[in-house]
Coordinates of C-alpha atoms in Angstrom, one line a residue:
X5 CA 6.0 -16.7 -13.7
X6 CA 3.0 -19.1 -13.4
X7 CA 0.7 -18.5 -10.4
X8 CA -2.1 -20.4 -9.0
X9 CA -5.2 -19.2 -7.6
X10 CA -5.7 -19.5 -3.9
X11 CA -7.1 -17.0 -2.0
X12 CA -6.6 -18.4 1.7
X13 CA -3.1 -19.6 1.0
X14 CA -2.7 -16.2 0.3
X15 CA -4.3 -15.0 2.8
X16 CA -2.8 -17.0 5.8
X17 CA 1.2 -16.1 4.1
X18 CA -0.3 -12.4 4.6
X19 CA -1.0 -12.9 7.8
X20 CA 1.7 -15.3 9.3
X21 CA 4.6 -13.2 7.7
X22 CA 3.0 -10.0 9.3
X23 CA 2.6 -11.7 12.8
X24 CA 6.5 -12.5 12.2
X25 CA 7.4 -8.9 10.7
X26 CA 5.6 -7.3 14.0
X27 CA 6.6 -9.8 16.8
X28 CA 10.6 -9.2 15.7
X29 CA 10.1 -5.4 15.6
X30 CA 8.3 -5.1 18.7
X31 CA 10.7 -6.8 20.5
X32 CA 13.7 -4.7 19.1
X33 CA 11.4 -1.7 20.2
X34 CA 11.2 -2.7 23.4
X35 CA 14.9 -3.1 24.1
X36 CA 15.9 0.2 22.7
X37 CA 13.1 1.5 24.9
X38 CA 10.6 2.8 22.4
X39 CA 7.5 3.1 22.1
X40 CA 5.7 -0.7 21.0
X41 CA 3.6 -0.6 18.2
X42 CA -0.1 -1.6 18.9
X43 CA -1.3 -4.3 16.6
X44 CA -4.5 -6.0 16.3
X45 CA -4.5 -8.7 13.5
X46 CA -8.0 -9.4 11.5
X47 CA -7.8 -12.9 10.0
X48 CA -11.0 -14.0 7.4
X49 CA -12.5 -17.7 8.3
X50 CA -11.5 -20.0 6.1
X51 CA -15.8 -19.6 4.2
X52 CA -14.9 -16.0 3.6
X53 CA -11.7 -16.0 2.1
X54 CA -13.0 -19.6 -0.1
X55 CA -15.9 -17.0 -1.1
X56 CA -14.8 -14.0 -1.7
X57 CA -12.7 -12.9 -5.1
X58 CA -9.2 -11.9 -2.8
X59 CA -6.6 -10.3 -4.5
X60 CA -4.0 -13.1 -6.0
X61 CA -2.3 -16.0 -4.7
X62 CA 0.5 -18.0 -3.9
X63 CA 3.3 -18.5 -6.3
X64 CA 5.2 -21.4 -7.3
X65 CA 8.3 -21.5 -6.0
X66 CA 11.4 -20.1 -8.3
X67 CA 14.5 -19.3 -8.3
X68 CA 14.6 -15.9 -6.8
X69 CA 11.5 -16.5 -4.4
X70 CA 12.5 -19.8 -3.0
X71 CA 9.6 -21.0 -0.9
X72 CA 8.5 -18.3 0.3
X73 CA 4.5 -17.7 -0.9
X74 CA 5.2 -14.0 -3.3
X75 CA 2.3 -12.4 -1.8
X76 CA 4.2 -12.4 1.4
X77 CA 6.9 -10.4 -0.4
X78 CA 4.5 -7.5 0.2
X79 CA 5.0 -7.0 3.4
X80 CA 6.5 -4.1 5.4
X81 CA 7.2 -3.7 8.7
X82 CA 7.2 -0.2 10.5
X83 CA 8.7 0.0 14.3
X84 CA 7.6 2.5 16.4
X85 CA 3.8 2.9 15.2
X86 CA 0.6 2.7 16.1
X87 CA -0.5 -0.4 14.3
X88 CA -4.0 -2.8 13.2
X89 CA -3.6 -4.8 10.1
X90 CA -6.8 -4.7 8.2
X91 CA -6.8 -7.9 5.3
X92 CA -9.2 -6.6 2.4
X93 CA -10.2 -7.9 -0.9
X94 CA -7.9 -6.0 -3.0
X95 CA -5.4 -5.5 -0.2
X96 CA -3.8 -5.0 2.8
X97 CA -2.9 -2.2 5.2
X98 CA -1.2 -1.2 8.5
X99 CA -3.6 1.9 9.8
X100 CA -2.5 4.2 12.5
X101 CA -5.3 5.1 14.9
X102 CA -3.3 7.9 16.3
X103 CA -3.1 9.8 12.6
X104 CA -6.4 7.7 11.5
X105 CA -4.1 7.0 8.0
X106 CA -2.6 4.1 7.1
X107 CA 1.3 3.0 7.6
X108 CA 0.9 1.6 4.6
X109 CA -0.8 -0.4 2.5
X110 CA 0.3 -2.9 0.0
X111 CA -0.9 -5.1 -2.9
X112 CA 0.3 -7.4 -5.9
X113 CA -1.3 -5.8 -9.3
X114 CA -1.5 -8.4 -11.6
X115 CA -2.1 -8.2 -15.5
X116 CA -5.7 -9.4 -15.2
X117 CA -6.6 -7.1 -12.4
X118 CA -5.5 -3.7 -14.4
X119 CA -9.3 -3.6 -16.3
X120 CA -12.7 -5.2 -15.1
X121 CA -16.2 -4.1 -15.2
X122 CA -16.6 -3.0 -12.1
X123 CA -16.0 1.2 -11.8
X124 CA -16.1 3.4 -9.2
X125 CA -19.8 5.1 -10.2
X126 CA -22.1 4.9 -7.4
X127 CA -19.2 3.9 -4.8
X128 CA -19.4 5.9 -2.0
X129 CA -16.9 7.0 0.6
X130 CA -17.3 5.2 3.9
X131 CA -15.9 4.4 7.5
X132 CA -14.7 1.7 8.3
X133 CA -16.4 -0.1 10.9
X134 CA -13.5 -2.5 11.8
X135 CA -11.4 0.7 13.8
X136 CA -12.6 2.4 16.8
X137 CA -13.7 6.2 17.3
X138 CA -12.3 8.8 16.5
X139 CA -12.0 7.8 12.7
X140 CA -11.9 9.8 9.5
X141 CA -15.3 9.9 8.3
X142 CA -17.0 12.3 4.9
X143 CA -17.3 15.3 7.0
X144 CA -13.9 15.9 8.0
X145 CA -12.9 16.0 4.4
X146 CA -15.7 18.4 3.5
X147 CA -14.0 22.2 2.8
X148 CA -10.8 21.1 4.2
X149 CA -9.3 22.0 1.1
X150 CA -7.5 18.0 0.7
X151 CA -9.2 15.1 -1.4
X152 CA -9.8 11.5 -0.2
X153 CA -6.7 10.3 -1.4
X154 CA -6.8 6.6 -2.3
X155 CA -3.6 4.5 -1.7
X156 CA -4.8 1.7 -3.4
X157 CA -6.9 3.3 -6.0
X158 CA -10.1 2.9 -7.8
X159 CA -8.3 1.6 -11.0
X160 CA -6.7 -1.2 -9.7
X161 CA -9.7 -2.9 -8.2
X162 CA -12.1 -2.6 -11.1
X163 CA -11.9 -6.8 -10.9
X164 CA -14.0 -7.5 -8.2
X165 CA -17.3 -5.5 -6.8
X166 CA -16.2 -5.7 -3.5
X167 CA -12.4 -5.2 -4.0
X168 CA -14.0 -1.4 -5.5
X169 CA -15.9 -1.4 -2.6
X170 CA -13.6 -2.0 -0.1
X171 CA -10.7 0.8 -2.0
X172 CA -13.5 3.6 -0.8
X173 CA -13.0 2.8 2.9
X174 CA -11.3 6.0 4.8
X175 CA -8.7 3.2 6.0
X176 CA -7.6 3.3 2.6
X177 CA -7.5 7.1 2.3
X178 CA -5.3 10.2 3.4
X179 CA -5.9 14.1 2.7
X180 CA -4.2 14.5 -0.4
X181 CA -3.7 17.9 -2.6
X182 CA -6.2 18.1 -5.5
X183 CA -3.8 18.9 -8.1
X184 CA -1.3 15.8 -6.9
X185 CA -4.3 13.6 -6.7
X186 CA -5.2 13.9 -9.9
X187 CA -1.9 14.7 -11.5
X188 CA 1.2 13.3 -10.4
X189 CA 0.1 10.7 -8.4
X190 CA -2.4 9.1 -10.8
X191 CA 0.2 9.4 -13.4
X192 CA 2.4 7.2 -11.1
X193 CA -1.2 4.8 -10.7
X194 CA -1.5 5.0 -14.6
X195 CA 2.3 3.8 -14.9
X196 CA 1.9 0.8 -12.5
X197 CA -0.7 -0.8 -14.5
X198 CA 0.8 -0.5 -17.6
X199 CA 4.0 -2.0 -16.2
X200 CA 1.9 -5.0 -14.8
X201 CA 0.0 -5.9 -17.9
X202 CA 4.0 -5.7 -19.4
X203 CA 5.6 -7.7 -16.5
X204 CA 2.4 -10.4 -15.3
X205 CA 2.3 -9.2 -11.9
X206 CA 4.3 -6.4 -9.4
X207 CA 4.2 -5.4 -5.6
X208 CA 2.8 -2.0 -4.8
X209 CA 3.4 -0.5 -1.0
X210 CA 2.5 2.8 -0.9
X211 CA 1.3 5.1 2.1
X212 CA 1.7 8.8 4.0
X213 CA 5.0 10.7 5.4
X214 CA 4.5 13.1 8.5
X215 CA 6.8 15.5 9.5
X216 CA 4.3 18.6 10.8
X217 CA 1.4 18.2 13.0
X218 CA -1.7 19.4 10.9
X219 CA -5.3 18.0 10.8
X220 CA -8.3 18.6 9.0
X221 CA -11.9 17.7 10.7
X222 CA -13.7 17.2 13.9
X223 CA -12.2 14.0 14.3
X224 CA -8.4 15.7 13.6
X225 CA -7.4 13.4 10.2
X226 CA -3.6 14.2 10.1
X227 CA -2.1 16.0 6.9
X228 CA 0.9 14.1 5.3
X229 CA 3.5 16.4 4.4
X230 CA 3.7 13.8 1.3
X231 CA 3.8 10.0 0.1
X232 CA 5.7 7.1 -0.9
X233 CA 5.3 4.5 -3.2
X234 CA 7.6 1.5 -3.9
X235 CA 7.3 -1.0 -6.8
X236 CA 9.0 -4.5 -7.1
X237 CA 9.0 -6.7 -10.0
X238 CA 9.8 -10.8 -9.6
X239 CA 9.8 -11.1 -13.1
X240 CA 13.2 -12.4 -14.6
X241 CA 15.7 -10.0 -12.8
X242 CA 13.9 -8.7 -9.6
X243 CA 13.9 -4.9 -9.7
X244 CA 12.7 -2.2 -7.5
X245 CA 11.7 1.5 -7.9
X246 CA 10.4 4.4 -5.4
X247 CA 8.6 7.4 -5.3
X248 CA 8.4 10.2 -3.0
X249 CA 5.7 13.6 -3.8
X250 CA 5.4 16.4 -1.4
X251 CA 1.7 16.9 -1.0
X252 CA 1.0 20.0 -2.5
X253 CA 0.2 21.3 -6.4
X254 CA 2.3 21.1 -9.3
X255 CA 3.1 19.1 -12.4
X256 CA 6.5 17.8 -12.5
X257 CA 8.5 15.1 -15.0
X258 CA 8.2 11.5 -13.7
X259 CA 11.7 11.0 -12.8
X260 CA 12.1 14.5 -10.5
X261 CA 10.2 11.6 -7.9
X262 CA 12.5 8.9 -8.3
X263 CA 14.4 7.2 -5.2
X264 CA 15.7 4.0 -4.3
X265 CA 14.0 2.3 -2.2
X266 CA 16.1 2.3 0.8
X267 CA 16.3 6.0 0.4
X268 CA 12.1 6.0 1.0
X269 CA 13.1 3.5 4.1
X270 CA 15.1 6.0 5.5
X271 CA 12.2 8.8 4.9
X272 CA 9.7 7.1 6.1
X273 CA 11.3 4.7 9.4
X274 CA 9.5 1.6 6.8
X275 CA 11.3 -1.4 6.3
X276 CA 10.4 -3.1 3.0
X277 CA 9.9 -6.2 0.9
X278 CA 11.1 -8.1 4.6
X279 CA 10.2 -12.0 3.1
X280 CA 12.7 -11.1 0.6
X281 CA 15.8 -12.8 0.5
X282 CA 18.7 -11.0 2.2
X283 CA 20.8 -10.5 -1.1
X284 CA 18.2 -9.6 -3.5
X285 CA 16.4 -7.7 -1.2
X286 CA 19.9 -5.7 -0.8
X287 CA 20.7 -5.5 -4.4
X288 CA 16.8 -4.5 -5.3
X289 CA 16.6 -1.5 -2.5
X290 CA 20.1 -0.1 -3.5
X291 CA 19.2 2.0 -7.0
X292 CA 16.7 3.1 -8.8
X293 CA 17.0 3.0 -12.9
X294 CA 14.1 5.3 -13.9
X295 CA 15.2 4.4 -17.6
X296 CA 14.9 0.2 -17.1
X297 CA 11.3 1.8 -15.6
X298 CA 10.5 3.4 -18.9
X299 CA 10.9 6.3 -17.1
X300 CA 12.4 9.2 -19.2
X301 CA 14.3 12.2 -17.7

């Protein structure tokens, strides 16, 4: 699959298939008389996304993706929360000023963007200025016992200076165990770029699960009981993969986290992969084969 470089097609597919996603969900949460989800949309001039180094670009139409532009096949939609879609270099996310985490937040890892010169040393952790107060800032991780979890991590964006830059904002983070951070769940980060210097390219979604009401910090940062993360693959036969991990210690095999991806819809209320056609998005979400994954039990 051939793709060409064009950062504010991109970007504008992002954003129009979000505006879509959220318009159709709100209005199904108003009839069933929930509660709407808040959205405020940040959309780059047309100079900033022609000048910065944004994160891949619209496809060429095939045979599974139809018209649609494949970046927009990242997109999830997820009724019922509080929701302000931040575009960034390397990615995009739905953040949740109520738990001051993320919905979600989603990417397309290509082949070329799994190595780069540009590392993480002498990045620092920041707030992000684009959400209002209270947000999770340094000191409400400090001896709370949790890291600053990436969702989109570090090794993915070691393409771009400001792509790094931007993985270190707290939008992008969640109080994560130590021993999952960096053990299971950078095993699972390890895997994704292998399988997208294998495959060309793949979608990433990944983001928190709350059950429990716990927070750490002055500014009360909710505690995710654990995380998701969902994988889909356009090359040759689409295929699609999830991941669920409680967020506490322990090493466990690979496959012990393997779900379907409509089983992670149902966890988490999230509805995936929505520019999808309706069959393959059907056939994709129904099973999970951790072996056609590489994934051994």
């Amino acid at each position: 699959m051939k793709f060409k470089h064009n950062p504010l097609v991109w970007v504008l597919a992002i954003v129009l298939f979000s505006l879509i996603a959220f318009q159709l969900g709100r209005k199904r949460g108003v009839e069933e008389g929930q509660q709407s989800v808040e959205k405020k949309t940040d959309v780059p001039s047309e100079a900033e996304t022609k000048s910065g180094p944004m994160a891949s670009s619209s496809a060429q139409g095939s045979e599974n993706e139809g018209d649609l532009s494949s970046d927009s096949l990242l997109m999830a939609h997820a009724q019922g929360l509080s929701h302000q879609m931040l575009v960034r270099t390397g990615y995009v996310t739905s953040y949740n000023k109520d738990t001051r985490c993320p919905n979600w937040t989603a990417w397309r890892l290509t082949s070329d963007h799994t190595s780069g010169p540009y590392k993480r040393k002498g990045v620092n952790f920041h707030e992000d200025d684009e959400v209002p107060f209270p947000k999770a800032q340094n000191a409400d991780y400090q001896r709370s016992g949790y890291d600053r979890g990436h969702m989109c991590p570090s090794g993915d964006n070691k393409w771009s200076q400001q792509a790094q830059e931007d993985c270190f904002l707290f939008t992008n983070m969640c109080p994560q165990s130590h021993d999952l951070n960096s053990g299971d769940w950078n095993d699972l980060e390890q895997k994704c770029r292998k399988w997208a210097e294998r495959e060309g390219s793949i979608y990433i979604v990944c983001g928190p699960v709350f059950r429990q009401k716990k927070t750490i910090g002055r500014n009360k940062v909710a505690v995710p009981d654990g995380f998701y993360k969902v994988v889909l693959c356009m090359n040759g036969n689409p295929k699609a993969i999830g991941f669920y991990f409680d967020n506490e210690d322990g090493r466990r095999p690979m496959s012990t986290y393997v779900h379907s991806v409509d089983a992670i819809e149902q966890m988490t209320g999230i509805d995936f992969f929505t520019s999808l056609p309706d069959d393959v998005e059907k056939r994709v979400e129904a099973s999970a084969d951790a072996k056609e994954w590489g994934i051994q039990k």
